[in-house]
Short mmCIF file of C-alpha atoms and ligand atoms in Angstrom, two decimals:
data_model
loop_
_atom_site.label_atom_id
_atom_site.label_comp_id
_atom_site.label_asym_id
_atom_site.label_seq_id
_atom_site.Cartn_x
_atom_site.Cartn_y
_atom_site.Cartn_z
CA MET O 1 82.65 127.88 160.84
CA GLY O 2 85.51 130.18 161.85
CA LYS O 3 84.98 133.71 163.08
CA GLU O 4 85.29 136.49 160.53
CA ILE O 5 87.87 139.24 160.30
CA LYS O 6 86.14 142.60 159.97
CA MET O 7 87.12 145.72 158.08
CA ASP O 8 86.00 149.02 159.63
CA VAL O 9 86.46 152.05 157.38
CA ASN O 10 84.66 154.57 159.59
CA HIS O 11 87.75 156.62 160.29
CA LEU O 12 88.51 157.36 156.70
CA MET O 13 85.03 158.46 155.76
CA ALA O 14 84.48 162.18 155.26
CA ASP O 15 81.56 162.34 157.72
CA MET O 16 83.98 161.13 160.42
CA VAL O 17 87.35 162.60 159.50
CA GLY O 18 86.16 165.73 157.70
CA TYR O 19 85.31 166.53 154.11
CA GLN O 20 88.67 168.13 153.35
CA TYR O 21 90.57 164.86 153.52
CA GLY O 22 88.08 162.04 153.96
CA ILE O 23 86.32 159.86 151.41
CA SER O 24 82.60 160.50 151.15
CA LYS O 25 80.01 157.82 150.62
CA ASP O 26 79.07 159.60 147.40
CA MET O 27 82.62 159.22 146.13
CA VAL O 28 82.45 155.49 146.74
CA ASP O 29 78.99 155.20 145.22
CA GLY O 30 80.24 157.14 142.21
CA LYS O 31 82.62 154.27 141.52
CA ALA O 32 79.89 151.60 141.63
CA HIS O 33 80.01 150.94 137.91
CA GLN O 34 83.80 150.84 137.69
CA ALA O 35 83.85 148.55 140.70
CA LYS O 36 81.33 146.21 139.07
CA MET O 37 83.52 146.07 135.96
CA ALA O 38 86.61 145.35 138.05
CA TRP O 39 84.78 142.60 139.91
CA GLN O 40 83.55 141.12 136.64
CA ALA O 41 87.01 141.15 135.09
CA VAL O 42 88.53 139.34 138.07
CA ASN O 43 85.63 136.94 138.29
CA LYS O 44 85.71 136.10 134.60
CA ALA O 45 89.43 135.41 134.65
CA ARG O 46 89.32 133.24 137.79
CA GLY O 47 91.73 130.34 137.56
CA THR O 48 93.17 131.50 134.24
CA GLY O 49 96.13 133.66 133.20
CA TRP O 50 97.74 134.87 136.42
CA LEU O 51 94.63 134.31 138.49
CA GLY O 52 95.37 130.71 139.40
CA TRP O 53 95.60 131.78 143.08
CA THR O 54 91.80 132.29 143.15
CA GLU O 55 91.40 128.51 142.89
CA LEU O 56 94.00 127.46 145.45
CA PRO O 57 91.45 127.14 148.28
CA TYR O 58 89.51 124.65 146.15
CA ASN O 59 91.83 122.58 144.00
CA GLN O 60 94.57 121.27 146.26
CA ASP O 61 93.08 118.24 148.05
CA GLU O 62 95.66 115.80 146.71
CA ILE O 63 98.50 118.25 147.08
CA VAL O 64 97.53 118.91 150.69
CA GLU O 65 97.69 115.18 151.42
CA ASP O 66 101.15 114.97 149.85
CA ILE O 67 102.25 118.02 151.84
CA LEU O 68 100.98 116.56 155.12
CA GLU O 69 102.73 113.25 154.44
CA THR O 70 105.99 115.00 153.55
CA ALA O 71 105.72 117.35 156.53
CA ALA O 72 105.27 114.39 158.87
CA LYS O 73 108.45 112.79 157.49
CA VAL O 74 110.39 116.03 157.85
CA ARG O 75 109.19 116.47 161.43
CA GLU O 76 110.24 112.93 162.27
CA ARG O 77 113.66 113.03 160.67
CA PHE O 78 115.02 116.58 160.87
CA SER O 79 115.77 118.96 163.73
CA THR O 80 115.79 122.06 161.51
CA PHE O 81 113.88 123.24 158.46
CA VAL O 82 115.37 126.04 156.36
CA ILE O 83 113.72 127.89 153.50
CA LEU O 84 115.99 129.28 150.81
CA GLY O 85 113.91 131.77 148.84
CA ILE O 86 113.19 135.46 148.41
CA GLY O 87 110.24 137.82 147.80
CA GLY O 88 107.04 135.90 147.29
CA SER O 89 108.92 132.70 148.00
CA ALA O 90 109.76 133.83 151.53
CA LEU O 91 107.53 136.61 152.85
CA GLY O 92 104.37 134.49 153.13
CA PRO O 93 106.06 131.64 155.00
CA ILE O 94 107.69 134.15 157.38
CA ALA O 95 104.40 135.99 158.00
CA VAL O 96 102.35 132.85 158.58
CA HIS O 97 104.92 131.31 160.89
CA GLN O 98 105.12 134.49 162.96
CA ALA O 99 101.33 134.70 163.13
CA LEU O 100 100.62 131.14 164.11
CA LYS O 101 103.57 129.81 166.05
CA HIS O 102 105.15 130.76 169.36
CA LEU O 103 106.85 134.17 169.17
CA HIS O 104 110.13 132.62 170.36
CA TYR O 105 109.58 129.35 168.50
CA ASN O 106 113.21 128.51 167.80
CA ASP O 107 114.21 129.14 171.41
CA LEU O 108 111.73 126.63 172.84
CA ASN O 109 113.00 123.23 173.84
CA ASP O 110 112.15 120.36 171.48
CA ASP O 111 109.14 119.17 173.49
CA LYS O 112 107.51 122.56 173.71
CA ARG O 113 108.30 123.48 170.10
CA GLY O 114 106.87 120.25 168.74
CA GLY O 115 108.49 120.67 165.32
CA PRO O 116 111.85 121.43 163.72
CA ARG O 117 113.52 124.78 164.24
CA PHE O 118 112.58 127.11 161.40
CA TYR O 119 114.63 129.63 159.42
CA VAL O 120 113.86 131.58 156.28
CA GLU O 121 116.96 132.81 154.51
CA ASP O 122 115.68 135.53 152.20
CA ASN O 123 118.87 137.47 151.70
CA ILE O 124 122.35 136.84 150.43
CA ASP O 125 124.24 138.84 153.00
CA PRO O 126 127.42 136.76 153.31
CA GLU O 127 127.42 137.21 157.09
CA ARG O 128 123.92 135.82 157.32
CA MET O 129 124.75 132.58 155.51
CA LYS O 130 127.72 132.12 157.79
CA ALA O 131 125.56 132.87 160.81
CA LEU O 132 123.02 130.27 159.74
CA LEU O 133 125.70 127.65 159.31
CA ASP O 134 126.96 128.51 162.80
CA VAL O 135 123.62 127.65 164.41
CA ILE O 136 122.35 124.66 162.43
CA ASP O 137 123.61 121.12 162.13
CA ILE O 138 123.49 120.53 158.41
CA LYS O 139 123.33 116.75 158.95
CA THR O 140 119.92 117.10 160.59
CA THR O 141 118.59 119.96 158.46
CA CYS O 142 116.07 119.86 155.63
CA PHE O 143 116.29 122.66 153.06
CA ASN O 144 113.25 123.80 151.11
CA ILE O 145 114.47 125.62 147.98
CA ILE O 146 111.59 127.78 146.81
CA THR O 147 111.68 129.67 143.55
CA LYS O 148 108.74 130.02 141.20
CA SER O 149 110.89 131.02 138.25
CA GLY O 150 113.44 128.37 139.14
CA GLY O 151 116.33 130.66 138.41
CA THR O 152 116.50 133.56 140.86
CA ALA O 153 120.20 134.26 141.41
CA GLU O 154 119.90 134.79 145.16
CA THR O 155 118.16 131.49 145.72
CA MET O 156 120.25 129.53 143.25
CA SER O 157 123.47 130.80 144.77
CA GLN O 158 122.22 129.65 148.17
CA TYR O 159 121.38 126.30 146.59
CA LEU O 160 124.93 125.98 145.22
CA ILE O 161 126.43 126.69 148.63
CA ILE O 162 124.13 124.33 150.52
CA SER O 163 124.20 121.45 148.05
CA ASP O 164 128.00 121.56 148.02
CA LEU O 165 128.07 121.46 151.81
CA LEU O 166 125.52 118.66 151.95
CA LYS O 167 127.56 116.56 149.53
CA LYS O 168 130.61 117.03 151.74
CA GLU O 169 128.88 116.55 155.10
CA VAL O 170 126.13 114.06 154.38
CA GLY O 171 127.51 112.10 151.43
CA GLU O 172 125.46 110.15 148.95
CA ASN O 173 122.09 110.73 150.66
CA TRP O 174 122.42 114.50 150.39
CA HIS O 175 119.41 114.66 148.05
CA ASP O 176 117.11 113.61 150.89
CA HIS O 177 117.86 116.90 152.62
CA ILE O 178 116.37 118.99 149.83
CA ILE O 179 112.78 119.69 148.87
CA ALA O 180 112.27 121.85 145.80
CA THR O 181 109.19 124.04 145.25
CA THR O 182 109.08 125.51 141.77
CA ASP O 183 107.24 125.83 138.45
CA LYS O 184 106.38 122.50 136.82
CA GLU O 185 108.01 123.34 133.51
CA LYS O 186 109.98 126.55 133.52
CA GLY O 187 113.35 127.33 135.03
CA ASN O 188 116.45 125.49 136.11
CA LEU O 189 115.36 124.22 139.50
CA ILE O 190 112.85 121.83 138.00
CA LYS O 191 115.56 120.37 135.76
CA LEU O 192 117.96 120.09 138.66
CA ALA O 193 115.33 118.57 140.92
CA LYS O 194 114.50 115.91 138.37
CA LYS O 195 118.16 115.16 137.71
CA GLU O 196 119.01 114.87 141.40
CA GLY O 197 115.76 113.24 142.46
CA PHE O 198 114.66 115.86 145.02
CA LYS O 199 111.18 115.68 146.48
CA LEU O 200 109.21 118.22 144.44
CA PHE O 201 106.23 120.48 144.92
CA TYR O 202 104.88 122.68 142.18
CA VAL O 203 103.85 126.31 142.09
CA PRO O 204 101.06 126.38 139.49
CA SER O 205 102.14 128.30 136.41
CA SER O 206 99.13 130.61 136.86
CA VAL O 207 100.22 131.67 140.35
CA GLY O 208 102.82 134.43 140.65
CA GLY O 209 105.32 134.60 143.50
CA ARG O 210 103.56 137.17 145.65
CA PHE O 211 100.21 135.38 145.26
CA SER O 212 101.63 131.96 146.13
CA GLU O 213 101.36 131.74 149.92
CA LEU O 214 98.34 129.43 149.76
CA SER O 215 100.16 127.09 147.33
CA PRO O 216 102.87 124.60 148.40
CA VAL O 217 105.17 127.63 148.76
CA GLY O 218 103.46 128.47 152.04
CA LEU O 219 101.59 125.30 152.86
CA LEU O 220 104.60 122.96 153.16
CA PRO O 221 106.61 125.13 155.59
CA ALA O 222 103.44 125.77 157.60
CA ALA O 223 102.61 122.08 157.80
CA VAL O 224 106.19 121.21 158.79
CA CYS O 225 105.78 123.55 161.77
CA GLY O 226 102.46 121.97 162.72
CA ILE O 227 100.13 124.66 161.37
CA ASP O 228 96.68 123.47 160.29
CA ILE O 229 96.86 124.20 156.58
CA LYS O 230 93.38 122.87 155.85
CA ALA O 231 91.97 125.50 158.21
CA MET O 232 93.99 128.19 156.41
CA LEU O 233 92.47 127.14 153.10
CA GLU O 234 89.01 127.06 154.70
CA GLY O 235 89.59 130.63 155.85
CA ALA O 236 90.51 131.67 152.32
CA LYS O 237 87.35 129.98 151.02
CA ALA O 238 85.24 131.80 153.59
CA MET O 239 86.69 135.14 152.46
CA ASP O 240 86.11 134.23 148.82
CA LYS O 241 82.47 133.59 149.69
CA ARG O 242 82.18 136.99 151.38
CA CYS O 243 83.48 138.65 148.21
CA LYS O 244 81.04 137.08 145.77
CA ASP O 245 78.99 140.24 145.29
CA ASP O 246 79.69 142.87 142.67
CA GLU O 247 78.23 145.64 144.84
CA VAL O 248 80.83 147.68 146.66
CA TRP O 249 79.05 147.83 150.02
CA LYS O 250 78.47 144.08 150.04
CA ASN O 251 81.99 142.96 149.14
CA PRO O 252 84.73 143.96 151.63
CA ALA O 253 87.62 143.42 149.20
CA LEU O 254 85.89 145.45 146.51
CA LEU O 255 85.13 148.27 148.97
CA GLN O 256 88.76 148.28 150.09
CA ALA O 257 89.95 148.42 146.48
CA VAL O 258 87.60 151.30 145.64
CA ILE O 259 88.71 153.22 148.74
CA GLN O 260 92.39 152.85 147.90
CA TYR O 261 91.69 153.71 144.26
CA ILE O 262 89.91 156.93 145.26
CA ALA O 263 92.67 157.69 147.75
CA MET O 264 95.37 157.32 145.10
CA GLU O 265 93.68 158.75 142.06
CA GLU O 266 91.51 161.51 143.53
CA LEU O 267 93.10 162.47 146.81
CA GLY O 268 96.77 161.88 146.02
CA ILE O 269 97.17 159.62 149.04
CA ASN O 270 100.22 157.74 147.91
CA ILE O 271 101.27 156.06 151.13
CA GLN O 272 99.54 153.29 153.02
CA VAL O 273 100.91 152.42 156.43
CA MET O 274 100.02 148.97 157.73
CA MET O 275 100.20 149.05 161.49
CA PRO O 276 99.47 145.78 163.29
CA TYR O 277 98.85 146.07 167.03
CA ALA O 278 100.14 142.55 167.56
CA ASP O 279 103.61 141.08 167.21
CA SER O 280 102.07 137.99 165.66
CA LEU O 281 100.93 140.10 162.69
CA LYS O 282 104.03 142.20 162.19
CA TYR O 283 105.35 140.25 159.23
CA MET O 284 101.89 140.24 157.62
CA ALA O 285 102.71 143.89 156.99
CA ASP O 286 105.88 142.84 155.11
CA TRP O 287 103.89 140.34 153.08
CA PHE O 288 101.34 143.05 152.28
CA CYS O 289 104.07 145.54 151.35
CA GLN O 290 105.43 143.27 148.62
CA LEU O 291 101.99 142.38 147.30
CA TRP O 292 100.88 146.01 147.16
CA ALA O 293 104.12 147.57 145.90
CA GLU O 294 105.08 145.07 143.24
CA SER O 295 101.55 144.61 141.95
CA LEU O 296 100.46 148.23 141.72
CA GLY O 297 103.64 150.22 141.12
CA LYS O 298 103.49 150.45 137.32
CA ASN O 299 104.39 152.90 134.57
CA VAL O 300 102.11 151.74 131.80
CA SER O 301 98.41 150.93 131.47
CA ARG O 302 97.23 147.72 129.89
CA LYS O 303 96.48 149.66 126.75
CA GLY O 304 100.08 150.88 126.66
CA MET O 305 99.45 154.38 127.96
CA ALA O 306 102.28 155.91 129.98
CA LEU O 307 101.38 156.52 133.63
CA ASN O 308 102.94 156.24 137.06
CA VAL O 309 100.66 154.64 139.60
CA GLY O 310 100.91 152.84 142.90
CA GLN O 311 100.89 153.54 146.58
CA THR O 312 103.94 153.19 148.80
CA PRO O 313 103.28 150.62 151.50
CA VAL O 314 104.95 151.17 154.85
CA LYS O 315 105.25 148.75 157.73
CA SER O 316 104.76 150.07 161.20
CA LEU O 317 104.27 148.14 164.44
CA GLY O 318 101.84 149.15 167.16
CA VAL O 319 102.70 150.14 169.80
CA THR O 320 106.45 150.14 169.12
CA ASP O 321 106.27 152.63 166.26
CA GLN O 322 104.01 155.01 168.17
CA HIS O 323 107.35 155.97 169.66
CA SER O 324 109.06 156.40 166.31
CA GLN O 325 106.70 157.16 163.41
CA LEU O 326 103.39 158.33 164.84
CA GLN O 327 104.46 161.96 165.18
CA LEU O 328 104.82 162.10 161.39
CA TYR O 329 101.50 160.36 160.79
CA THR O 330 99.67 162.78 163.08
CA GLU O 331 101.25 166.06 162.02
CA GLY O 332 103.17 165.47 158.78
CA PRO O 333 101.80 165.68 155.23
CA TYR O 334 98.26 164.54 154.48
CA ASP O 335 99.50 161.78 152.21
CA LYS O 336 98.76 158.56 154.09
CA ILE O 337 96.12 156.10 155.10
CA ILE O 338 96.90 154.13 158.24
CA THR O 339 95.58 150.56 158.19
CA PHE O 340 95.48 149.16 161.70
CA LEU O 341 95.42 145.42 162.28
CA ARG O 342 93.81 144.78 165.65
CA VAL O 343 93.34 141.57 167.64
CA GLU O 344 90.28 141.16 169.84
CA ASN O 345 91.34 138.09 171.77
CA PHE O 346 95.03 137.48 172.23
CA ARG O 347 96.23 133.95 172.95
CA ALA O 348 97.59 135.10 176.29
CA THR O 349 96.31 137.37 179.03
CA THR O 350 99.11 139.12 180.88
CA PRO O 351 98.18 140.90 184.10
CA ILE O 352 100.12 143.94 185.21
CA ALA O 353 101.16 143.66 188.83
CA HIS O 354 100.21 146.27 191.43
CA GLY O 355 103.00 148.42 192.79
CA CYS O 356 104.61 151.87 192.91
CA GLU O 357 101.64 153.19 194.92
CA GLU O 358 103.50 156.43 195.64
CA PHE O 359 103.54 157.25 191.90
CA PRO O 360 99.89 157.51 190.76
CA ASP O 361 100.80 157.66 187.05
CA VAL O 362 102.51 154.29 187.35
CA ALA O 363 100.21 152.75 189.98
CA PHE O 364 97.10 153.17 187.83
CA LEU O 365 98.48 150.49 185.48
CA GLY O 366 98.51 147.87 188.27
CA GLY O 367 95.61 145.45 188.14
CA LYS O 368 95.06 146.00 184.44
CA THR O 369 96.39 143.68 181.73
CA LEU O 370 98.78 144.20 178.82
CA ASN O 371 95.77 143.21 176.70
CA GLN O 372 93.86 146.25 177.99
CA LEU O 373 96.90 148.46 177.57
CA ILE O 374 97.58 147.54 173.93
CA GLU O 375 93.88 147.97 173.09
CA ALA O 376 93.83 151.34 174.84
CA GLU O 377 96.91 152.45 172.91
CA TYR O 378 95.33 151.37 169.61
CA GLN O 379 92.20 153.35 170.49
CA GLY O 380 94.28 156.31 171.59
CA THR O 381 96.26 156.33 168.36
CA GLN O 382 93.14 155.95 166.26
CA TYR O 383 91.59 158.89 168.11
CA ALA O 384 94.70 161.07 167.80
CA LEU O 385 94.69 160.51 164.04
CA LEU O 386 90.99 161.27 163.77
CA ARG O 387 91.41 164.45 165.78
CA ALA O 388 94.21 165.50 163.44
CA GLY O 389 91.97 164.82 160.43
CA ARG O 390 94.03 161.81 159.28
CA MET O 391 92.48 158.79 157.61
CA SER O 392 92.71 155.37 159.21
CA GLN O 393 90.88 152.08 158.98
CA THR O 394 90.96 148.91 161.05
CA ILE O 395 90.95 145.22 160.26
CA THR O 396 90.00 143.31 163.38
CA PHE O 397 90.97 139.70 163.94
CA PRO O 398 88.59 138.12 166.47
CA GLU O 399 91.66 135.98 167.15
CA VAL O 400 94.77 135.11 165.21
CA ASN O 401 94.37 131.54 164.02
CA GLU O 402 94.68 129.53 160.81
CA HIS O 403 91.19 130.45 159.68
CA THR O 404 91.53 134.22 160.15
CA ILE O 405 95.00 134.21 158.59
CA GLY O 406 93.63 132.38 155.54
CA GLN O 407 90.88 135.03 155.32
CA PHE O 408 93.38 137.87 155.56
CA LEU O 409 95.74 136.52 152.89
CA TYR O 410 92.97 135.89 150.42
CA PHE O 411 91.33 139.24 151.22
CA TYR O 412 94.41 141.23 150.27
CA GLU O 413 95.08 139.16 147.17
CA LEU O 414 91.57 140.00 145.99
CA VAL O 415 91.90 143.67 146.97
CA THR O 416 95.11 143.84 144.92
CA ALA O 417 93.53 142.22 141.89
CA TYR O 418 90.49 144.54 142.00
CA THR O 419 92.70 147.60 142.49
CA GLY O 420 94.84 146.58 139.52
CA GLU O 421 91.66 146.42 137.44
CA LEU O 422 90.51 149.83 138.63
CA LEU O 423 93.90 151.31 137.78
CA ASP O 424 93.83 149.45 134.46
CA ILE O 425 97.29 148.01 134.93
CA ASP O 426 98.81 144.54 134.88
CA ALA O 427 99.01 143.77 138.58
CA PHE O 428 100.74 140.47 137.99
CA ASN O 429 104.00 141.41 136.31
CA GLN O 430 107.11 143.08 137.75
CA PRO O 431 109.21 144.52 134.90
CA GLY O 432 110.94 146.91 137.28
CA VAL O 433 112.28 143.99 139.30
CA GLU O 434 113.35 142.10 136.17
CA GLU O 435 115.29 145.15 135.01
CA SER O 436 117.36 145.19 138.19
CA LYS O 437 117.91 141.42 137.98
CA ILE O 438 119.29 141.70 134.45
CA ALA O 439 121.52 144.60 135.41
CA SER O 440 122.93 142.68 138.41
CA TYR O 441 123.70 139.60 136.33
CA ALA O 442 125.35 141.85 133.77
CA VAL O 443 127.56 143.33 136.50
CA LEU O 444 128.49 139.81 137.59
CA GLY O 445 129.55 138.94 134.05
CA ASN O 446 126.81 136.54 132.92
CA LYS O 447 127.54 135.78 129.27
CA GLY O 448 123.91 135.42 128.14
CA GLU O 449 122.91 137.64 125.23
CA LYS O 450 120.59 139.97 127.17
CA TYR O 451 123.21 140.42 129.90
CA LEU O 452 125.95 141.26 127.42
CA SER O 453 123.80 143.92 125.82
CA LYS O 454 122.92 145.25 129.29
CA GLN O 455 126.66 145.41 130.07
CA ASN O 456 127.11 147.65 127.02
CA GLU O 457 124.12 149.77 127.93
CA MET O 458 125.43 150.19 131.47
CA LYS O 459 128.79 151.42 130.20
CA ASN O 460 126.94 154.54 129.06
CA GLN O 461 125.49 155.40 132.44
CA PRO O 462 126.80 158.71 133.84
CA SER O 463 129.99 158.12 135.79
CA SER O 464 130.10 159.20 139.40
CA LYS O 465 131.75 162.56 140.10
CA ASP O 466 134.29 162.69 142.92
CA GLU O 467 132.88 166.01 144.09
CA TYR O 468 129.68 164.27 145.15
CA ILE O 469 131.52 161.72 147.26
CA LEU O 470 132.63 162.96 150.69
O1 LIG A 1 106.06 138.25 143.07
C1 LIG A 1 107.01 137.89 142.40
O2 LIG A 1 106.87 137.25 141.36
C2 LIG A 1 108.43 138.18 142.81
O3 LIG A 1 108.52 139.08 143.85
C3 LIG A 1 109.11 136.89 143.25
O4 LIG A 1 108.42 136.35 144.34
C4 LIG A 1 110.57 137.08 143.61
O5 LIG A 1 111.27 137.81 142.63
C5 LIG A 1 111.25 135.71 143.75
O6 LIG A 1 111.08 135.00 142.58
P1 LIG A 1 111.19 133.43 142.49
O7 LIG A 1 110.15 132.83 143.37
O8 LIG A 1 110.96 133.13 141.06
O9 LIG A 1 112.56 133.07 142.94
#
């Protein structure tokens, strides 16, 4: 059995941080019934509707075998593996790779790296595509096109560029360089994949983009890079087991959801800063930001009542951002919770050499380790926030490995689902994102009916005034 990640909410409780800004135990207990209802709603809907992700730790045995077989072939044949995808089709793979592989993975020589070089292209900056093509050899590259909807313009435009290049550079076997991960029925990628004969993996229809990291979306890229995906799924299972109780103080994800709900709804804390004290976890904060923002930022309740809810997630890196953002967190508005991610045992111990004896403030560092220094800085920051009456909490990873990462991913997916229930919103849609997609396609001249009507609507937007442009 893997070691457990632990959530410590001491530093946001009123008896620690002060009653003016903290959350009291009574406030949490007062939400016991609502929490039970939220738990029941999520539990009842497991595996159905948009809650297909709850079953991913349990129902993928065959898929995992297929993934491992495919990953082995990719590792044998290709020098580079590139993901073309965006949002939920990119952030999980980036975060997991950063957490579990060497921090300079692509710079290692082939022997040390032990897998293909790995890139995730999650933007359409024209310079970035050119830059990618400058550093890869397309003839030895495998492209994983990932799009749940099968039609996202960013990803499909990348597909058009790459497939055209492959046809020119590789010739008739160009299809072997593409693996498609998409919905089984909906969208254009599935049709294209079938027509062209690409190797295919499916994102279950009941799993939305930002909840898909434990599906083939995340598992294939992880396996290609040699990550133990079975251990990740075991970690998710272990977290699921820890969240089986409907009592707040016995279910860490439910407690976290209740805390954030109270913070948002009763204390007006509308910002949550995720601050990992480990480079390996820095992109977990990006993954969390999408999950939290897109799921909870809504303007209508499930009963159709107008509201504006959500909490702005912010990524911050310890210790780097102590030297950029911490001043604001310590002395600025009382509108944030800081969530530290802390690692107990790093995979390296780095001693600090002795020296500079004539400068006591430098010399005292000698003989210590960077491990001790980063831990001390985490503790120092946590203390400074407490002293300033600011709320923080800590999730501790005994170590960063497949099992703890699986726990973490599943934990936050559950927290998000429970919080959505507490807020009484649909945490699984993203109409705000769709609106911008339609508007962009309209600008680009898509002739579909909804884009044409959007073009007309957009003609009526206020035109820019020259006086406001300097
Ligand atoms: O969570 C979501 O559904 C979205 O953020 C998507 O992940 C994102 O828009 C990309 O969509 P797709 O995977 O369909 O290309």
